[in-house]
XYZ file of C-alpha atoms in Angstrom:
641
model
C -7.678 5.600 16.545
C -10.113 2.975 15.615
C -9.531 -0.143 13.153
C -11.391 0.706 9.847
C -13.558 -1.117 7.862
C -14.577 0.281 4.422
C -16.875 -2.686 2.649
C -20.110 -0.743 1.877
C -23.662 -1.517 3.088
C -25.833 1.421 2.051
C -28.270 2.522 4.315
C -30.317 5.725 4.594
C -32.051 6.171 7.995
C -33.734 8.932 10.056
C -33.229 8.090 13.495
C -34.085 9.818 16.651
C -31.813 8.799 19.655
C -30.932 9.761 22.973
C -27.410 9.722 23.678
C -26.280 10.247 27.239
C -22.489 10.704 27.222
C -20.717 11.434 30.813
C -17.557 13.381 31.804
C -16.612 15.251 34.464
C -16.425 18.514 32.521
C -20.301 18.233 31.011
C -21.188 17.165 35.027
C -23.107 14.106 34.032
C -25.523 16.167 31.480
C -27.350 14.316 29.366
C -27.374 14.746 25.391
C -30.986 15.943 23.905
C -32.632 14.005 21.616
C -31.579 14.509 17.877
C -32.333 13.625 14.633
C -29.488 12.195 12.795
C -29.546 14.264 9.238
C -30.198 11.960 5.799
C -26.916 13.633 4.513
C -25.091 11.914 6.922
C -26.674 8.330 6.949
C -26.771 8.315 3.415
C -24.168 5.450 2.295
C -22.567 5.019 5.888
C -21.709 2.749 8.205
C -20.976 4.741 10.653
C -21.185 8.531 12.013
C -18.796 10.304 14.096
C -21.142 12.156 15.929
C -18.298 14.115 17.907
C -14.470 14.024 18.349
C -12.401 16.024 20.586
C -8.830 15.883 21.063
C -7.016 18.241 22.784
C -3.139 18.162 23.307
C -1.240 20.255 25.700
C 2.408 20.351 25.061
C 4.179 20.988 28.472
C 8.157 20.839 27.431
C 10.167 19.245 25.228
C 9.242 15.650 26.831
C 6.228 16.062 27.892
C 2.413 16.352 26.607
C -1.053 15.542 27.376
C -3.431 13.873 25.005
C -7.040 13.963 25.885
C -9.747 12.265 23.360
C -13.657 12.205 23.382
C -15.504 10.551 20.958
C -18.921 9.596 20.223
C -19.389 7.351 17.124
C -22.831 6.064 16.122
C -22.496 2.508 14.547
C -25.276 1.982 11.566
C -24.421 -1.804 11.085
C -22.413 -4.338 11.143
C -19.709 -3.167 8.799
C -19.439 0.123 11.096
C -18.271 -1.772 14.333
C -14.559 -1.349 13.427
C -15.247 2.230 14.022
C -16.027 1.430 17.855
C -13.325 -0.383 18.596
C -11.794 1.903 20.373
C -8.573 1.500 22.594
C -5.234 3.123 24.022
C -1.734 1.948 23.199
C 0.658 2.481 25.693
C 4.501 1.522 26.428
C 7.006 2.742 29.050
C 7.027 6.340 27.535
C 3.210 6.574 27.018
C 1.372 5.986 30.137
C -2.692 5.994 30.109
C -4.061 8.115 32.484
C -7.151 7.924 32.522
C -9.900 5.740 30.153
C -13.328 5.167 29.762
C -16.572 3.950 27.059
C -19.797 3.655 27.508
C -22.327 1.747 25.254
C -25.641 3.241 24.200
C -28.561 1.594 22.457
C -30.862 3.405 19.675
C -32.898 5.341 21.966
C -29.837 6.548 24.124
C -29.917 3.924 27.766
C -27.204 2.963 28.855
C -26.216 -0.704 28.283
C -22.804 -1.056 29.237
C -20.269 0.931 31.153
C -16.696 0.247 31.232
C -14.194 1.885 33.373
C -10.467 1.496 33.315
C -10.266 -1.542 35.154
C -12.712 -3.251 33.060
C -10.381 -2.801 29.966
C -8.807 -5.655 28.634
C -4.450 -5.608 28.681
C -2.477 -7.160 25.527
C 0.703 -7.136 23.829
C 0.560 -4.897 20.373
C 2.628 -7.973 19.153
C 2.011 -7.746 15.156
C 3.058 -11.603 14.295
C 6.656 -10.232 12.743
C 7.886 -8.385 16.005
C 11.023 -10.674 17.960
C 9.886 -7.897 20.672
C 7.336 -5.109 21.501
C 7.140 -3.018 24.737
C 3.917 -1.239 23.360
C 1.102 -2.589 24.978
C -2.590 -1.737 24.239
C -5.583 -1.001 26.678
C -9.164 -2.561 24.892
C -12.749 -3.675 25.407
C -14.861 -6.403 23.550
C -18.384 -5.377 22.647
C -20.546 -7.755 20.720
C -23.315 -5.972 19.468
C -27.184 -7.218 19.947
C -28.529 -4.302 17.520
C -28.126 -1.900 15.386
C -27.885 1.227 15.571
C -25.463 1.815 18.915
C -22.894 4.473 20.197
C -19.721 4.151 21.828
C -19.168 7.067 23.946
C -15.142 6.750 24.234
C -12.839 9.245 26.775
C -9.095 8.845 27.411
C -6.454 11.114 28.697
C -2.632 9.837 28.023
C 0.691 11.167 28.745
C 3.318 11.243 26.488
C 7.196 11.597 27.292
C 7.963 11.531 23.516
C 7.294 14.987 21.469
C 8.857 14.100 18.412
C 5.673 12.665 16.783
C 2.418 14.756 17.823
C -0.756 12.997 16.572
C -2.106 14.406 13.530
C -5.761 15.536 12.343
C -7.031 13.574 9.987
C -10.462 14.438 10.685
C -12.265 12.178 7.633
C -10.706 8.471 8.620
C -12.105 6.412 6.014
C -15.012 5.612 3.158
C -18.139 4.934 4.404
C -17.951 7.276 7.370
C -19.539 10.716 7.993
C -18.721 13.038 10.366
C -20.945 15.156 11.930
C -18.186 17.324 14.416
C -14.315 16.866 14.492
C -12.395 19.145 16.861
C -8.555 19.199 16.900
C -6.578 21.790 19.856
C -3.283 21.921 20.577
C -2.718 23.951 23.826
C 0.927 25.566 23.740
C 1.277 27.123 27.227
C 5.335 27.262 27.269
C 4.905 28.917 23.734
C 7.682 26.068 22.470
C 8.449 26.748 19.087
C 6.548 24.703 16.513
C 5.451 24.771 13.103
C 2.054 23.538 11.468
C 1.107 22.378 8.586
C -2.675 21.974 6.578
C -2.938 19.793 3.650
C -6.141 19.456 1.469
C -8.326 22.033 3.004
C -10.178 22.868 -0.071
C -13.625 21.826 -0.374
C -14.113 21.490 3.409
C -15.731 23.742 6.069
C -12.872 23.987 8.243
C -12.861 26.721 10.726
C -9.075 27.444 11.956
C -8.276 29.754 15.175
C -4.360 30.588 15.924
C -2.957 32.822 18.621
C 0.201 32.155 20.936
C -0.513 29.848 22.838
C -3.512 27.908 20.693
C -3.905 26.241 17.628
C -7.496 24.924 16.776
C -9.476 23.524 14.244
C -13.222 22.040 13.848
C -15.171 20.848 10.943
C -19.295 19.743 11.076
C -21.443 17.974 8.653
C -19.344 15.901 6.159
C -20.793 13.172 4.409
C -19.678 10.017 3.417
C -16.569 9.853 1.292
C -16.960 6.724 -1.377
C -13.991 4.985 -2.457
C -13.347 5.256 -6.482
C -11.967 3.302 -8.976
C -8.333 4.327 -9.847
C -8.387 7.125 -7.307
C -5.955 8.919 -5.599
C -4.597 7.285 -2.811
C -7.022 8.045 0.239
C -4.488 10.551 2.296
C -3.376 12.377 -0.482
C -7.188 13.098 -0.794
C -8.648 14.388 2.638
C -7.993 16.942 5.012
C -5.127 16.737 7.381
C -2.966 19.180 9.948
C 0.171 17.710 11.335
C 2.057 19.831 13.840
C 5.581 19.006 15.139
C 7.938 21.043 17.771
C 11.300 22.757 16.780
C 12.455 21.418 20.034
C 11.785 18.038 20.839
C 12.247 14.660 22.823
C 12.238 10.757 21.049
C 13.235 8.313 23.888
C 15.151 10.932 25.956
C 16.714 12.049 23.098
C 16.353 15.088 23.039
C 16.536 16.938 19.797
C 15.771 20.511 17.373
C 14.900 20.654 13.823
C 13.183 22.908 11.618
C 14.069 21.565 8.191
C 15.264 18.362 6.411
C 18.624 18.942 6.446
C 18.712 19.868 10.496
C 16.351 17.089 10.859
C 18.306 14.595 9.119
C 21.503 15.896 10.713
C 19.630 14.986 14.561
C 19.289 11.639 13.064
C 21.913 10.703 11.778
C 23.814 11.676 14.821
C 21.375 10.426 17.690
C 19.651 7.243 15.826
C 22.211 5.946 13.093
C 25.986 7.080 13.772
C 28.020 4.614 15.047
C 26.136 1.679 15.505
C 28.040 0.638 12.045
C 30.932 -1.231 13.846
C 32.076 -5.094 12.949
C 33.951 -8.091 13.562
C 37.327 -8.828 11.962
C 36.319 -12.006 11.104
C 33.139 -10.482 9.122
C 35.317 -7.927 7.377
C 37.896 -10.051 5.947
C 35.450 -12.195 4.986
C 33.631 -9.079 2.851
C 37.196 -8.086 1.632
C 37.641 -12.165 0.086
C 34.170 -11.812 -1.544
C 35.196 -8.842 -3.331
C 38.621 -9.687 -3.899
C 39.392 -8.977 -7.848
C 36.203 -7.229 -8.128
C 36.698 -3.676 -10.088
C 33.407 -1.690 -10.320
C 31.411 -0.471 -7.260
C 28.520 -1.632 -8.500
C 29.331 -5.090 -8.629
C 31.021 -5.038 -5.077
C 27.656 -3.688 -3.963
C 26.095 -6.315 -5.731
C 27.813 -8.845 -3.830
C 27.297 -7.838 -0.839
C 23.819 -7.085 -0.646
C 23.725 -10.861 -1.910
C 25.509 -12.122 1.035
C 23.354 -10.309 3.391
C 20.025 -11.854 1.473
C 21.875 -15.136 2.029
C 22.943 -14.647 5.731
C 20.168 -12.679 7.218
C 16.397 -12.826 7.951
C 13.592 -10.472 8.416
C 12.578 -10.138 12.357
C 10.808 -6.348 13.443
C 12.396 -5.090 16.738
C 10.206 -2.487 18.528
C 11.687 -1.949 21.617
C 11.910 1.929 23.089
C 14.443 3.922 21.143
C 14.713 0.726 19.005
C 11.773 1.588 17.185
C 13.687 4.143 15.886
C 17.307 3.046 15.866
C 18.142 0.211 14.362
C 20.566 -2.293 15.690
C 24.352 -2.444 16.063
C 25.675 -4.181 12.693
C 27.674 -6.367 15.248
C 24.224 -7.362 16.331
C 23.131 -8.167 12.918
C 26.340 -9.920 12.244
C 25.600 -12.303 15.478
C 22.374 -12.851 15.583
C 21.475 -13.110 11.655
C 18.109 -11.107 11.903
C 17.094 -8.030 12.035
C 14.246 -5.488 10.804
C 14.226 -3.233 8.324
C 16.368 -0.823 9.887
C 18.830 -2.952 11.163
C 19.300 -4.755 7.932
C 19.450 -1.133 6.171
C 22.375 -0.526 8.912
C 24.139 -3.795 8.413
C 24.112 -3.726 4.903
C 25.719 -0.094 4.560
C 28.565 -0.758 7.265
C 29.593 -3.783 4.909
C 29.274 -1.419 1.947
C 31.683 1.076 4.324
C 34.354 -1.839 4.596
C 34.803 -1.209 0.848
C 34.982 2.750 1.041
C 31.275 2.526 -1.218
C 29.222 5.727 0.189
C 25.596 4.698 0.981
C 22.832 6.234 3.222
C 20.244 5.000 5.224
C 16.673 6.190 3.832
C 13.148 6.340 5.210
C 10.355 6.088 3.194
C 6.638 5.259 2.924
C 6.234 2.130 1.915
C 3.206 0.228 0.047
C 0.831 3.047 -0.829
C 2.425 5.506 -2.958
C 3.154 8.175 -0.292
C 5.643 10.617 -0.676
C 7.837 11.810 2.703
C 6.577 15.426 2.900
C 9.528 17.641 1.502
C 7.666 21.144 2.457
C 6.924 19.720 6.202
C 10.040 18.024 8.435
C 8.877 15.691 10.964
C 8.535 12.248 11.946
C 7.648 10.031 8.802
C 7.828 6.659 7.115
C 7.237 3.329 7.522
C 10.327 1.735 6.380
C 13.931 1.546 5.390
C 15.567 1.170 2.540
C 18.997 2.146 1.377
C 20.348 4.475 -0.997
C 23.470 4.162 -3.014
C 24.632 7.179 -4.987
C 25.970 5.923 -8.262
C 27.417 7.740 -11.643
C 24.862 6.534 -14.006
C 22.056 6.353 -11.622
C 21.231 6.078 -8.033
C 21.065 2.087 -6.313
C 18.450 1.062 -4.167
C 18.520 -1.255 -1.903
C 15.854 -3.196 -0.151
C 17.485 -5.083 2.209
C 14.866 -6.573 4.008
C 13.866 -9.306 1.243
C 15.932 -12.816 0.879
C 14.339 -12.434 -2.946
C 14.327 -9.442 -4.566
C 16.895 -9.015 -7.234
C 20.001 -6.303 -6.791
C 18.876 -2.755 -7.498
C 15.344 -3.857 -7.759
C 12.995 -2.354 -4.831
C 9.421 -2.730 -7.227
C 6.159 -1.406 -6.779
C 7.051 -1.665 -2.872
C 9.113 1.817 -2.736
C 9.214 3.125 -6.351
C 8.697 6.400 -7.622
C 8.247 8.550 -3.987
C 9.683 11.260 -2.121
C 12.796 9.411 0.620
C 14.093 11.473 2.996
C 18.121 10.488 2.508
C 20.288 10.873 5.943
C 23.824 11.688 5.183
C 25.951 12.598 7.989
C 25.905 16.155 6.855
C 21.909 16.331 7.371
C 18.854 14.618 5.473
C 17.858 15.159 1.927
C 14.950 14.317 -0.690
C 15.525 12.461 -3.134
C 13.140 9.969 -5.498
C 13.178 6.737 -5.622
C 13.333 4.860 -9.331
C 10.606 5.137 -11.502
C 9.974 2.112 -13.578
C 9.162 3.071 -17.155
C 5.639 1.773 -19.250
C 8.796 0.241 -21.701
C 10.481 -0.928 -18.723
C 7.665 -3.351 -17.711
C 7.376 -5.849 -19.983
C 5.177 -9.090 -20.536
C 5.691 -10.750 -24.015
C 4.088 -13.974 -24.492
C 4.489 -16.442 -27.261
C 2.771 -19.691 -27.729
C 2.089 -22.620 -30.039
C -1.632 -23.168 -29.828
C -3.354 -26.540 -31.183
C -7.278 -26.460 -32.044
C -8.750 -30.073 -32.059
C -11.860 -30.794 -34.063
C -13.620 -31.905 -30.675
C -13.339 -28.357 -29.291
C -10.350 -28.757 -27.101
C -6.924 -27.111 -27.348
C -3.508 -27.948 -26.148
C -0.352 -25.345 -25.958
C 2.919 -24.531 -25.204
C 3.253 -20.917 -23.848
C 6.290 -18.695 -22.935
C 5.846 -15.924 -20.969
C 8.997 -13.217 -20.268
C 8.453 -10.748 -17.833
C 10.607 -7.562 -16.583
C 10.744 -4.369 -14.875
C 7.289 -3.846 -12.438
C 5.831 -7.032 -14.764
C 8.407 -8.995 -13.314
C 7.465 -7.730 -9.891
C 3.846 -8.522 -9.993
C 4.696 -12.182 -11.415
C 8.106 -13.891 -9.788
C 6.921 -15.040 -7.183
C 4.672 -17.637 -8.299
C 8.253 -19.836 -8.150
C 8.176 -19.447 -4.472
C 5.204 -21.407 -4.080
C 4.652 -25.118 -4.192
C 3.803 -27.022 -7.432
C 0.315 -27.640 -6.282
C -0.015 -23.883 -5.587
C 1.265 -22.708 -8.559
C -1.190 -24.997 -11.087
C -3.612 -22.706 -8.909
C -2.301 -20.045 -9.664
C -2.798 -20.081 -12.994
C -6.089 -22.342 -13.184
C -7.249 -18.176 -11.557
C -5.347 -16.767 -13.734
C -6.451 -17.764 -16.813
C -9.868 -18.294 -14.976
C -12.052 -17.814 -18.145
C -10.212 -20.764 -19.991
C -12.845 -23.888 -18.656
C -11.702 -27.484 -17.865
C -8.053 -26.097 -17.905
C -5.217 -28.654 -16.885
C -1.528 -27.595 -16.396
C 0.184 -30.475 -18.322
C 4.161 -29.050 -17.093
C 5.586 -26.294 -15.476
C 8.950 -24.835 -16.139
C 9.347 -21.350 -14.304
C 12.936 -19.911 -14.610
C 13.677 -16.170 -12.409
C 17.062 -14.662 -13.595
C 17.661 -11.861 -10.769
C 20.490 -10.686 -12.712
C 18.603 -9.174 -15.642
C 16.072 -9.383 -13.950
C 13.865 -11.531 -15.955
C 11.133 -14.183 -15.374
C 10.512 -17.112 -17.840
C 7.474 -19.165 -17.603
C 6.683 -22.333 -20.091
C 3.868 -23.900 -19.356
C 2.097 -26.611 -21.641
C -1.662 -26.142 -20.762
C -4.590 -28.589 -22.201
C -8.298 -27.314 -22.018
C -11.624 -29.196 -23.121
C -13.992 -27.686 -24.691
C -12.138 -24.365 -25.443
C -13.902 -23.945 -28.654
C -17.768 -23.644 -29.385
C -19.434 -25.126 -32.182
C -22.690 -23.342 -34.603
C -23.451 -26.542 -36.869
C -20.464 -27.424 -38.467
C -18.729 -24.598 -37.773
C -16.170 -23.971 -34.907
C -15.978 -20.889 -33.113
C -12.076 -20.151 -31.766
C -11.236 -17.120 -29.161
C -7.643 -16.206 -31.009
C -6.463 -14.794 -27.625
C -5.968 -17.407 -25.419
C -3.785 -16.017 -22.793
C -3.956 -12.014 -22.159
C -7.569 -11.444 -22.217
C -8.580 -8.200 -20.444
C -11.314 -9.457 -18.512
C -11.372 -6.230 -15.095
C -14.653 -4.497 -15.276
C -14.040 -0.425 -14.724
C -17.229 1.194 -12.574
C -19.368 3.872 -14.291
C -19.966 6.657 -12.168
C -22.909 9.116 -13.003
C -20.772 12.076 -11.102
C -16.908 10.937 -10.783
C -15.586 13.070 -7.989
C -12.163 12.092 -7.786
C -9.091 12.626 -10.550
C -7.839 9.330 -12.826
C -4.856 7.954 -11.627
C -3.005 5.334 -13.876
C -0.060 4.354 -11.279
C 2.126 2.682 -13.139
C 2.395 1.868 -17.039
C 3.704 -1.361 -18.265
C 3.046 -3.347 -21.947
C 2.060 -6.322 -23.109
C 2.955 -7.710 -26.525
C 1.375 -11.605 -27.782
C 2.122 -13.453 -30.075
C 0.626 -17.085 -31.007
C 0.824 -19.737 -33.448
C -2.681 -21.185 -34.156
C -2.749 -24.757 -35.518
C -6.533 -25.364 -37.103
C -7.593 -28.912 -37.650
C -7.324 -30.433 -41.288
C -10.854 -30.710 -41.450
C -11.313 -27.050 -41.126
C -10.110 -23.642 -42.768
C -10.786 -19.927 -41.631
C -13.539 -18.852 -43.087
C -12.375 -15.155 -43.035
C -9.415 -13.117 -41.764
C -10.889 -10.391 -39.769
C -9.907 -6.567 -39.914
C -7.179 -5.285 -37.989
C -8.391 -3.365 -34.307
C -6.306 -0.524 -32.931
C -6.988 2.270 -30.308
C -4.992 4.893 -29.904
C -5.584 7.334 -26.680
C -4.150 9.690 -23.973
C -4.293 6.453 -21.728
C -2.045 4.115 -24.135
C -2.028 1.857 -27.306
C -4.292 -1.203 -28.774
C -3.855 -3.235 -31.250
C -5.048 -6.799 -32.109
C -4.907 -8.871 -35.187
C -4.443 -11.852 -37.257
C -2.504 -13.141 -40.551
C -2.926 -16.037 -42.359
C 0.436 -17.998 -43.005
C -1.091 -21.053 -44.744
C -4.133 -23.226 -44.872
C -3.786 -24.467 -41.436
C -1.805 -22.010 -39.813
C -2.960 -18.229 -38.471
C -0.786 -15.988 -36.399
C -2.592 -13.900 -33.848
C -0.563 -10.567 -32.177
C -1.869 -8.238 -29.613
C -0.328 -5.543 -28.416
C -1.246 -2.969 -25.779
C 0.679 -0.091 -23.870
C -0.991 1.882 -20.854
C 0.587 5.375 -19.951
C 0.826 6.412 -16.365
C -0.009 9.673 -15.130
C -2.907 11.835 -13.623
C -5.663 12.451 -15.795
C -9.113 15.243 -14.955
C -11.864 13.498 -13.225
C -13.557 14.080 -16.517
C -11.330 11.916 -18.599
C -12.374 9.006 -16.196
C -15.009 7.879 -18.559
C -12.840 7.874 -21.886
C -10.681 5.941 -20.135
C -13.431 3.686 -18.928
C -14.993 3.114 -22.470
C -11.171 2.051 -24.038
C -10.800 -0.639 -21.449
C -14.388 -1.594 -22.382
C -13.610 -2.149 -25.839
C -9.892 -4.202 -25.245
C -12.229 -5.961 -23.365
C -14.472 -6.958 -25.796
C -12.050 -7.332 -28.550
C -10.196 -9.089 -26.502
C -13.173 -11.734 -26.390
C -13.238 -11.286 -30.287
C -14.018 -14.903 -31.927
C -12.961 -16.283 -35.455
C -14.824 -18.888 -37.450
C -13.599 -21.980 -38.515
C -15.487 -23.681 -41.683
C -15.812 -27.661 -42.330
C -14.223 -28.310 -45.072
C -16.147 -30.447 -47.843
C-alpha cells in the first residue's frame, strides 16, 4: 500500500518515457518507450502504470505475497503514491524488497536494495506497544514526472486476513494495469467475494487452483460533493480461507455465526475474570439500584471515570483484548480491552452484553453477505427491552447510550458465545437532532449590535457541538469568532456552556457584541434578521454528476430572536413569509412585528437523510442555494422624523 494524497492539481500531459524496470523474472529487459494516453493524465496526479500481486496460499499458516508496481508520479501532490514500503512484525517476515527511481525519459537515478531501506517502529502516537515494524525509503524528488519501480515478496504466518483488491486506491489516480492472483495449490477451501464490478473492464479467470483478475485503462476517479463514501463506490475482491490461522490460532469459518463462534471462543472467552475487591466494589455502586439500565448506566460511568484510552498492538493482542484483571490494574486499555472490561463488570450484575466490531468513522457497514476479518473498532452491545444499548467505552466523555456519528447507523457484527450476529447500530432521527436557538438581539443606531443567545442542542447536534466545553476559554471565543465567521468585529462578551450527559443536552449562552453589524443607505439602516444560523456552505455544480446524492444524516434547526430597533428608527416594511418545501427537507423564514420597536424573526429548516439519483443532485443544489441567500435576506430600518 502507499499513503494517499487526494488534493487535486489538474494536469493533462503527453509524455513519452522510457521506463526500465528490473526483476529476475523479465531478466533485466528493458520497458519500450510509450506514450502515456491523455485519458489517463487527464486530472491526475499520478498513474499506476502496472500492479501485480500475486498470493500463494500454502496451508492454513502460511502464504506468500509478492507485489510489483510501477507508479508514474505527475507532481507533487502524486508523491504519496510512491511511497512505497513493507510492514512487517514477528508473523510477517519480508523476504525480499526492492525500488528503483526513474526520471522522465526512463535512466535510472536511484536504486535501492533491501539493505538500503530504512527500519522504524509503525508506532501510531496512541499505541503503549507495537511489534509491527515497517521497511521504507526517502525519495525527495528533483522533477517531475518520475517512476518508482517497487518489488517485494513477504511471508505471512497469519491467513485469517488475505489482502484485498482494491484495484482504484484513491481520486486523482488512474490506472493503466491492475493484476490481482491468488495461487491455491493445496486447493484449501475458500470463498471470494466481488463488490462493485459494474462499470469496469474487469476480466476474471477461476479454476481450482487459481483465482485472477486484471483491469487496464481507468481514468481518474474525482471526488464529489455529498458522495458515497469512496469504498462503497469502487471495485473490490476480498477472498478469505474456510480454514485458517490468526497468531497460531488456528481456526474455520464459513459464515457469521461459525465465525463469531471461533471468536468468541479463541479471542474473547475468558479473559473476563476480576478481583474481589473490584466486584464488591461494583455490587456497592449498584446497591438499591432496580432497572438494568440504570445499573449499566453506572457502570459504564465508573469505567469513564477509572480508565483511559491506550491502543495495545502486540501479536494476538491486536486481536484479543486484554484480561479485565489487566484493565482493572493498570487503568488503560484500548478499545477492545475497555469493551472487555466494561462487559465483565456488566457480568458481575447478571446484565447480558456482547462485545461488537464495527467500522468506525466512515459509514461502513461489516459485510453481512461476506464473513471475514473486519472492523476497526469495538464497541459494546447491550440487548435491552425497549431498545438495544450501545456502548462506547473508549471515551472519558461521551454520554451513556450515546455512541454519535462515530458508530451510528451500520452493520456490527455481535459475538455472543453461541456465534456472531448482525445487528445495526442506532440511527439518530432528523427530529432527534436538534439545534434551537433563541436570542435577544439589540440594534444600535451606530450600526453595532449586542445579544444574548441560547443555543440547545441534542441527538447528532449535540454530537457535532459538546465539545467546545472541553477546550480552554481562549479556545472556545475562537471557536465561535469561526463560527459565526461572517459576523465582523465580533467580541464574545461571556460564556456560559452547560453539557447535561443525562438527557443528553448542550446549553450554550453566550452574550456576543459586534461593530458595525448593520449597513447604512442615507438614513436608512440595513439589518441581516438572522444573526446566528446563516447557511453560508457553497454546494459544487457539476456539468455531468456521476455519483448518487447522499444526505448522511438529517437533523433541524429551529430560531427564534427578539430584535430590539433603535427609537430613532421603525421598519419600514414587514417582508413576505419564505418557505421551501422538497424531497431534501423543509424552509421556512420570517418575521412579525410585535410593536414599534420590537420584530420577532423565526427560521426553521429540516434536512431528510437518505439516497437520492445522481440526477436529483442539482435540485438539491439549487434549495441550499436559495436558504443561502435568504438566509442573507436584509430588512430596512427608516429614520424616523
Amino acid at each position: 500500500m502507499f499513503h494517499i494524497k487526494i488534493k487535486m492539481q489538474p494536469i493533462v500531459l503527453v509524455i513519452v518515457m522510457l521506463c526500465v524496470f528490473y526483476t529476475k523474472a523479465q531478466d533485466d529487459s528493458k520497458l519500450q518507450a510509450i506514450v502515456l494516453d491523455s485519458v489517463l493524465t487527464k486530472n491526475a496526479n499520478a498513474i499506476v502504470r502496472s500492479e501485480e500481486v500475486v498470493i500463494e496460499v500454502n496451508s492454513v499458516n502460511s502464504m506468500i505475497v509478492k507485489t510489483k508496481r510501477i507508479v508514474t508520479v505527475l507532481n507533487k501532490l502524486g508523491v504519496g503514491y510512491a511511497d512505497s514500503f513493507e510492514s512487517y512484525d514477528p508473523s510477517r517476515k519480508i523476504i525480499q524488497i526492492e525500488a528503483r527511481i526513474y526520471n522522465s525519459f526512463g535512466k535510472e537515478i536511484k536504486k535501492y536494495k533491501k539493505s538500503d531501506f530504512k527500519d522504524r517502529s509503525m508506532y501510531d502516537g496512541s499505541s503503549l506497544a507495537r511489534d509491527d515494524r515497517m521497511k521504507y525509503f526517502d525519495y525527495t524528488p528533483v522533477g517531475y514526472p518520475y517512476t518508482l519501480a517497487f518489488e517485494s515478496e513477504v511471508k505471512w504466518e497469519n491467513t485469517a486476513f488475505i489482502p484485498y483488491w482494491k484495484p482504484v486506491l484513491a481520486y486523482f489516480l488512474s490506472i493503466e494495469n491492475s493484476s490481482y492472483k491468488i495461487l491455491n495449490p493445496k486447493q484449501i477451501d475458500l470463498r471470494s467475494q466481488e463488490v462493485n464490478f459494474d462499470g469496469y473492464p474487469i476480466k476474471v479467470d477461476k479454476s481450482d487452483h487459481e483465482i485472477s483478475y486484471s483491469i487496464d485503462n481507468i481514468p481518474v476517479k474525482l471526488p464529489e460533493s455529498h458522495s458515497p463514501i469512496f469504498n462503497n463506490m469502487v471495485p473490490r475482491v476480498r477472498v478469505a480461507l474456510n480454514y485458517f490461522n490468526l497468531e497460531g490460532v488456528e481456526g474455520t469459518a464459513t459464515d457469521w455465526k461459525s465465525f463469531g463462534k471461533w471468536e468468541y471462543d479463541n479471542l474473547i472467552s475468558g479473559r473476563d475474570k476480576l478481583p474481589k475487591e473490584t466486584v464488591e466494589e461494583i455490587n456497592l455502586l449498584v446497591s438499591g439500584v432496580k432497572t438494568k439500565r440504570e445499573k449499566t448506566k453506572r457502570i459504564y460511568e465508573y469505567v469513564q471515570n477509572k480508565t483511559r484510552y491506550i491502543s495495545v498492538q502486540l501479536g494476538i493482542g491486536g486481536y484479543m483484548p486484554m484480561t479485565a484483571e489487566d484493565v482493572d490494574r493498570l487503568k488503560y486499555g484500548d478499545c477492545k480491552a475497555l469493551t472487555n472490561y466494561t462487559m465483565a463488570l456488566l457480568k458481575t450484575q447478571k446484565i447480558e452484553s456482547y462485545y461488537t466490531l464495527v467500522f468506525a468513522k466512515e459509514k461502513e457497514n461489516i459485510d453481512q453477505e461476506f464473513a471475514s476479518l473486519q472492523g476497526n473498532h469495538a464497541i459494546l452491545n447491550v440487548p435491552d427491552e425497549e431498545e438495544d444499548i450501545w456502548l462506547e467505552c473508549t471515551s472519558q466523555t461521551a454520554p451513556f447510550d450515546f455512541i454519535g456519528d462515530f458508530t451510528d447507523d451500520r452493520n456490527v457484527l455481535v459475538i455472543k458465545p453461541e456465534g456472531g450476529e448482525i445487528k445495526r447500530t442506532k440511527k439518530y432521527l432528523p427530529k432527534e437532532n436538534t439545534l434551537v436557538t433563541k436570542a435577544e438581539v439589540y440594534i444600535r443606531s451606530d450600526k453595532s449590535m449586542m445579544a444574548n443567545v441560547h443555543s440547545v442542542s441534542k441527538g447528532l447536534q449535540y454530537d457535532w457541538r459538546y465539545q467546545t466545553k472541553l477546550q480552554s476559554i481562549k479556545d472556545q471565543r475562537i471557536h465561535y469568532k469561526e463560527y459565526w465567521d461572517y459576523i465582523t468585529n465580533l467580541n464574545i462578551q461571556s460564556l456560559d456552556l452547560n453539557d447535561n450527559k443525562d438527557a443528553p443536552k448542550y446549553e450554550e449562552k453566550l452574550v456576543v457584541t459586534a461593530d458595525n453589524y448593520c449597513s447604512k443607505a442615507g438614513s436608512r439602516l440595513l439589518v441581516t434578521p438572522n444573526v446566528f444560523n446563516r447557511d453560508t456552505s457553497t454546494i459544487p455544480k457539476y456539468e455531468e454528476r456521476k455519483t448518487p446524492l447522499v444526505i448522511s444524516r438529517g437533523y433541524v434547526d429551529k430560531d427564534e430572536y427578539i430584535i430590539h430597533i433603535p427609537k430613532e428608527y421603525s421598519v419600514d416594511k414587514i417582508p413576505e413569509e419564505k418557505t421551501l418545501d422538497t424531497q431534501f427537507g423543509k424552509y421556512s423564514w420570517g418575521l412579525e412585528r410585535i410593536s414599534e420597536s420590537q420584530i420577532k424573526f423565526k427560521r426553521s429548516l429540516e434536512i431528510k437523510d437518505g439516497v437520492f439519483p445522481k440526477e436529483e443532485y442539482e435540485k438539491y443544489r439549487q434549495f441550499k442555494s436559495k436558504i443561502k441567500k435568504i438566509d442573507k435576506s436584509k430588512i430596512v430600518l427608516k429614520q424616523k422624523i
